[in-house]
Coordinates of C-alpha atoms in Angstrom, one line a residue:
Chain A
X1 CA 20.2 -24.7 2.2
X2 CA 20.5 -27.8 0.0
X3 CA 18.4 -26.8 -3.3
X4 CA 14.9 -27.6 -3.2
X5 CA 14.8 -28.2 0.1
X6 CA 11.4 -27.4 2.4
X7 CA 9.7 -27.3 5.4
X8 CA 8.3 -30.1 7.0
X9 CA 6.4 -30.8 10.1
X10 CA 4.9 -34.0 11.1
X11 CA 3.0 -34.6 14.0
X12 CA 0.6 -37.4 15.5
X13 CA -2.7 -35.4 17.0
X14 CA -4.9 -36.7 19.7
X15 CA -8.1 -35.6 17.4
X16 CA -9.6 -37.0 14.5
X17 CA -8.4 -35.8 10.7
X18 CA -12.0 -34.0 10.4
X19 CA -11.6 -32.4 13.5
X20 CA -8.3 -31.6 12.8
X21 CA -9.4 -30.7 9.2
X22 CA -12.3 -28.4 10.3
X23 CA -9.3 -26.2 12.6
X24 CA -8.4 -24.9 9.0
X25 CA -12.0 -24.4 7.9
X26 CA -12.7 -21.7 10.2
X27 CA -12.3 -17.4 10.9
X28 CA -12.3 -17.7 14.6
X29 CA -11.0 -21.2 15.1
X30 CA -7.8 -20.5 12.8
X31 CA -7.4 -17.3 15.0
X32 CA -6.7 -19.5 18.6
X33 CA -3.8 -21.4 16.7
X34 CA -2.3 -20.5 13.5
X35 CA 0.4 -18.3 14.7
X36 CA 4.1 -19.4 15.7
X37 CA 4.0 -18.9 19.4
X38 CA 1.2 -17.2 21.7
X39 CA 3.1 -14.1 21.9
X40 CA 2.3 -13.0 18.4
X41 CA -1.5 -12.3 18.1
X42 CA -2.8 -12.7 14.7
X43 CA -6.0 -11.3 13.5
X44 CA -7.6 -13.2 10.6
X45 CA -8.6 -10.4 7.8
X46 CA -10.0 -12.5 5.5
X47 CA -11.0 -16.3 5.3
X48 CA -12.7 -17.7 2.5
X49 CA -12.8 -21.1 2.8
X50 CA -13.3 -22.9 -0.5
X51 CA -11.4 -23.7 -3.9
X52 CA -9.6 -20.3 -5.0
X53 CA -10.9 -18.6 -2.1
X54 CA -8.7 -15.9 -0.4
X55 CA -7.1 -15.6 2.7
X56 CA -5.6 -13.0 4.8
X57 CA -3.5 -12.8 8.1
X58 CA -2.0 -10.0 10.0
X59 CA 1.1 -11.1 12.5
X60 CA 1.3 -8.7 15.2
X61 CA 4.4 -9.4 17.3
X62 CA 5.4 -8.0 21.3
X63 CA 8.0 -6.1 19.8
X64 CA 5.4 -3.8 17.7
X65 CA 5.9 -5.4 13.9
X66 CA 3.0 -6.3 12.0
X67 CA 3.3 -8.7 9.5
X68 CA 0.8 -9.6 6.6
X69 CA 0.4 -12.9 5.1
X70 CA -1.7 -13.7 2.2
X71 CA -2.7 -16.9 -0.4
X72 CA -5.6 -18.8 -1.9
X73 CA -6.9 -22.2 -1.3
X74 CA -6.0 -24.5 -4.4
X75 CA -6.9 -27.9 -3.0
X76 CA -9.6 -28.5 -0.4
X77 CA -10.0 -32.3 0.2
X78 CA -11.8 -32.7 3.0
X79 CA -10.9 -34.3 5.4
X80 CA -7.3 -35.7 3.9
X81 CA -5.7 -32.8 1.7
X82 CA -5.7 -29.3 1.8
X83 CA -3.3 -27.1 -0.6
X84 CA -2.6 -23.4 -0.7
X85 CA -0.8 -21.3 -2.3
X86 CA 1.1 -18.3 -0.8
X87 CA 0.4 -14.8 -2.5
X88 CA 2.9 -12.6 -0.9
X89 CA 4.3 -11.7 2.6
X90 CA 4.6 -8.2 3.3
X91 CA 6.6 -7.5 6.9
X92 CA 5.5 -3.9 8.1
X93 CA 7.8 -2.0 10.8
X94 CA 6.0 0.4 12.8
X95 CA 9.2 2.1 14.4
X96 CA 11.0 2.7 11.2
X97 CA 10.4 2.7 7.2
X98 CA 7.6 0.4 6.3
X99 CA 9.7 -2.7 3.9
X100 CA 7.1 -4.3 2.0
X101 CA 8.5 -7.9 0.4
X102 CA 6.6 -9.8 -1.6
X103 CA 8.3 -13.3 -1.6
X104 CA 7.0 -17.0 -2.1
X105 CA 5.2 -16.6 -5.2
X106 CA 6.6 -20.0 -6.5
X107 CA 5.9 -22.2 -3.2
X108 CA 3.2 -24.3 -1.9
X109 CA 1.8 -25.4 1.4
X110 CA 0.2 -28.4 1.5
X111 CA -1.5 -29.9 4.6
X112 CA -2.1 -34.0 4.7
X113 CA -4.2 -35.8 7.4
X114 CA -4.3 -39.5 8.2
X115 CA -5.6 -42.0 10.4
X116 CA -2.2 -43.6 12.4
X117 CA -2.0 -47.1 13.2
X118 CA -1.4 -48.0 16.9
X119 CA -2.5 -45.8 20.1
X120 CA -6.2 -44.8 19.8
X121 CA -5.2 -42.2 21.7
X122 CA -3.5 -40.2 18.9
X123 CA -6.1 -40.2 15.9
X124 CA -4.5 -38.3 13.1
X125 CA -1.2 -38.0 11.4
X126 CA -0.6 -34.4 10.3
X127 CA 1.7 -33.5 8.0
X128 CA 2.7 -30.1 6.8
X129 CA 4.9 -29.2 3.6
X130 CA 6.2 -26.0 2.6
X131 CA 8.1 -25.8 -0.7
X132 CA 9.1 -25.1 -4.3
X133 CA 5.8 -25.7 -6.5
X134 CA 7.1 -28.9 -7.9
X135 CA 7.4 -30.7 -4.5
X136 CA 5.3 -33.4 -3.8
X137 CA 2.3 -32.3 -2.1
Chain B
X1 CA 18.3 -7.2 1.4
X2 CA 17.3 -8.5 -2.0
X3 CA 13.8 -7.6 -3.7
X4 CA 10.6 -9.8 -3.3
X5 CA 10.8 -10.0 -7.2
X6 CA 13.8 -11.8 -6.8
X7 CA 13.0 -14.1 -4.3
X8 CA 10.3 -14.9 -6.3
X9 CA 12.7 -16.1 -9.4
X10 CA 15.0 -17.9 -7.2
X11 CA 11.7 -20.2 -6.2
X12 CA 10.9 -20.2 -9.5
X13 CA 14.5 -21.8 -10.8
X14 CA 14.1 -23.8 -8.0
X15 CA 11.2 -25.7 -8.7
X16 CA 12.5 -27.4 -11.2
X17 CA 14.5 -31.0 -10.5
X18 CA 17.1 -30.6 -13.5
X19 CA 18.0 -27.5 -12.3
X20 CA 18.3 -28.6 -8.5
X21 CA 20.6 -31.4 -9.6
X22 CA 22.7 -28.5 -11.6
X23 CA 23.1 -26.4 -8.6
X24 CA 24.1 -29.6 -6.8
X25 CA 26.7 -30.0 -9.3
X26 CA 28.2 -26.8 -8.9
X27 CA 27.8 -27.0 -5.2
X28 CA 31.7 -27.6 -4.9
X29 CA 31.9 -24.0 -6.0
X30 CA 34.3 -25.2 -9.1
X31 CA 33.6 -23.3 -12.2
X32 CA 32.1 -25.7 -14.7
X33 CA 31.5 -25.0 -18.3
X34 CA 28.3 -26.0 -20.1
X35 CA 29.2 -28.7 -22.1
X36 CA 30.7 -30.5 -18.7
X37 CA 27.0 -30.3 -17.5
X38 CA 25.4 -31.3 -20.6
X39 CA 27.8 -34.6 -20.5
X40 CA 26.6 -34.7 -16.5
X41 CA 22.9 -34.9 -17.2
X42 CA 23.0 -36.3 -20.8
X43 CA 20.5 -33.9 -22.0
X44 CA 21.1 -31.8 -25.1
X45 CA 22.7 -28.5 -25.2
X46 CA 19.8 -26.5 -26.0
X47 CA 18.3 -27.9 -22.6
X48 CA 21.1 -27.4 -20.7
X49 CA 21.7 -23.9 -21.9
X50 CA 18.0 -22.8 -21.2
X51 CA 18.3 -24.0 -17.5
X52 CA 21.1 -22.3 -17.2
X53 CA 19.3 -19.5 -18.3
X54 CA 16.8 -19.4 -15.9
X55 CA 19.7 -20.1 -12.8
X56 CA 21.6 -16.8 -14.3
X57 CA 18.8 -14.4 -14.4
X58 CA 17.9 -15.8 -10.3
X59 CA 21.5 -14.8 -9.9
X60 CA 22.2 -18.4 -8.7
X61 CA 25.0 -18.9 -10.8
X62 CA 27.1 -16.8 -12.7
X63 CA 28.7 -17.0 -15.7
X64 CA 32.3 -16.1 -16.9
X65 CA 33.5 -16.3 -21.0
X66 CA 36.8 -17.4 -21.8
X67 CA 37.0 -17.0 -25.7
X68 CA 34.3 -19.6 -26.8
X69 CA 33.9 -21.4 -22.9
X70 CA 31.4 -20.3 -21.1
X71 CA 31.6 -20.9 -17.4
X72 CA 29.5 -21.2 -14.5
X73 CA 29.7 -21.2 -10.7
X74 CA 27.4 -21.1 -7.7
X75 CA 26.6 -17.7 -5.6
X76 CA 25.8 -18.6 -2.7
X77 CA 23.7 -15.6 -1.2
X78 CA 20.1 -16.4 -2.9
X79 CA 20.7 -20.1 -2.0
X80 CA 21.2 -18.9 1.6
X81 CA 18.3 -16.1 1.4
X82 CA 15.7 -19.0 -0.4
X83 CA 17.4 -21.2 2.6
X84 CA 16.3 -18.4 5.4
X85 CA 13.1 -18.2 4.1
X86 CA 12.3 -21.9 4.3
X87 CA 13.9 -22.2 8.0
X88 CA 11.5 -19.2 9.0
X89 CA 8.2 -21.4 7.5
X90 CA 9.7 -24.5 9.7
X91 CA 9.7 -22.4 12.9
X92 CA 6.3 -21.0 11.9
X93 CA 5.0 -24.5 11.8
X94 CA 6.2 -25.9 14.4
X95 CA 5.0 -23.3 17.0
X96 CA 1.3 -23.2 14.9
X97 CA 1.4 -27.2 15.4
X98 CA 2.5 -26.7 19.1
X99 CA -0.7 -24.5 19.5
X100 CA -2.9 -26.6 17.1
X101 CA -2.1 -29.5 19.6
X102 CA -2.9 -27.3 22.9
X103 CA -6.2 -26.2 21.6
X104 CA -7.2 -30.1 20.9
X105 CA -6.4 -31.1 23.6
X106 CA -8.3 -28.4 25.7
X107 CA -11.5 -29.9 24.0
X108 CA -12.0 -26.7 21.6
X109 CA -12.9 -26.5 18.8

């Protein structure tokens, strides 16, 4: 890893920012897309949508791991900017002894939504960040 | 595997553009002494020795003495554990974009 270096995803959406804004806002809506692939079901524990409000995931994978996820809203912007802040990640193994990590407490997550120029089609910009609290978010 | 706590101070030294630039520095893997860096980045010593501080007790550099020098070179591992971490938020992201998109498009929510 070069220092200081973060993840970034950038993608044009075929939905508008608010529509693609409100996806965050919501417990049930959250829970048909914020996980890495369909395979890995997550259950949203806790959701509270506003400044300093908490949040709470659980990760359950096909292979029988259950992993946690935690954070707060810092920034809610709506319908440009939203900025959280992870708490902890705490990876639970069923089959074996149960590793608890807590890890990211100096990153930030930061979530930008634009309207593009060009096809009409595509009506927001989304842009994700993930890194070191001093990145610009 | 190393503790959350320090993961958690390897962001922390990281978040800092100084102290990037240092690691950069040392990124060669050569052992350079503090007064080398200080000349590098033109701040005062005090500075310098304080963001040093912070890199040693991440454990991203370490430091040997030689009589009055005191030198410092990269480790590598928490680079490459704080590296592995950020690799695993990119894959996250791009599958929960991948899902984000397929849920627009079906017309939910």
């Amino acid at each position: 890893m070069k220092a200081g270096e973060r993840a970034e995803v950038r993608r044009r959406l075929a939905a508008s920012p608010e529509r693609v804004f409100a996806a965050f806002a919501n417990a049930e809506v959250v829970g048909q897309w914020l996980t890495p692939s369909p395979d890995v079901k997550l259950t949203v524990l806790e959701l509270d949508f506003r400044e300093g409000g908490r949040y709470r995931f659980a990760y359950d994978t096909p292979a029988g791991q259950r992993m946690l996820v935690g954070g707060s809203y810092r920034n809610i912007e709506a319908p440009r900017r939203l900025v959280w802040r992870p708490s902890r990640t705490v990876l639970r193994l069923t089959r074996s002894l149960r590793l608890a990590r807590r890890i990211a407490a100096s990153m930030i997550g930061a979530t930008t939504f634009e309207k593009p120029l060009g096809s009409p089609r595509l009506r927001s910009v989304m842009r994700v960040l993930v890194g070191p609290t001093d990145c610009q978010v | 595997m190393r503790s959350a706590a320090a993961l958690d101070l390897t962001f922390h030294a990281l978040a800092d553009q100084t102290r990037r630039s240092m690691i950069h520095a040392l990124a060669g893997g050569e052992a350079r002494s503090a007064s080398e860096l200080g000349r590098q980045f033109r701040s005062a010593q005090p500075t310098i020795s304080r963001h040093l501080k912070v890199l040693e007790e991440a454990r991203l550099i370490e430091r040997t003495v030689e009589g009055r020098v005191h030198r410092f070179r990269l480790r590598q591992k928490p680079l490459q554990e704080a590296g592995a971490w950020v690799e695993r938020q990119q894959r996250f992201w791009n599958g929960a974009v991948d899902q984000l998109e397929a849920l627009l498009t079906r017309g939910t929510p």
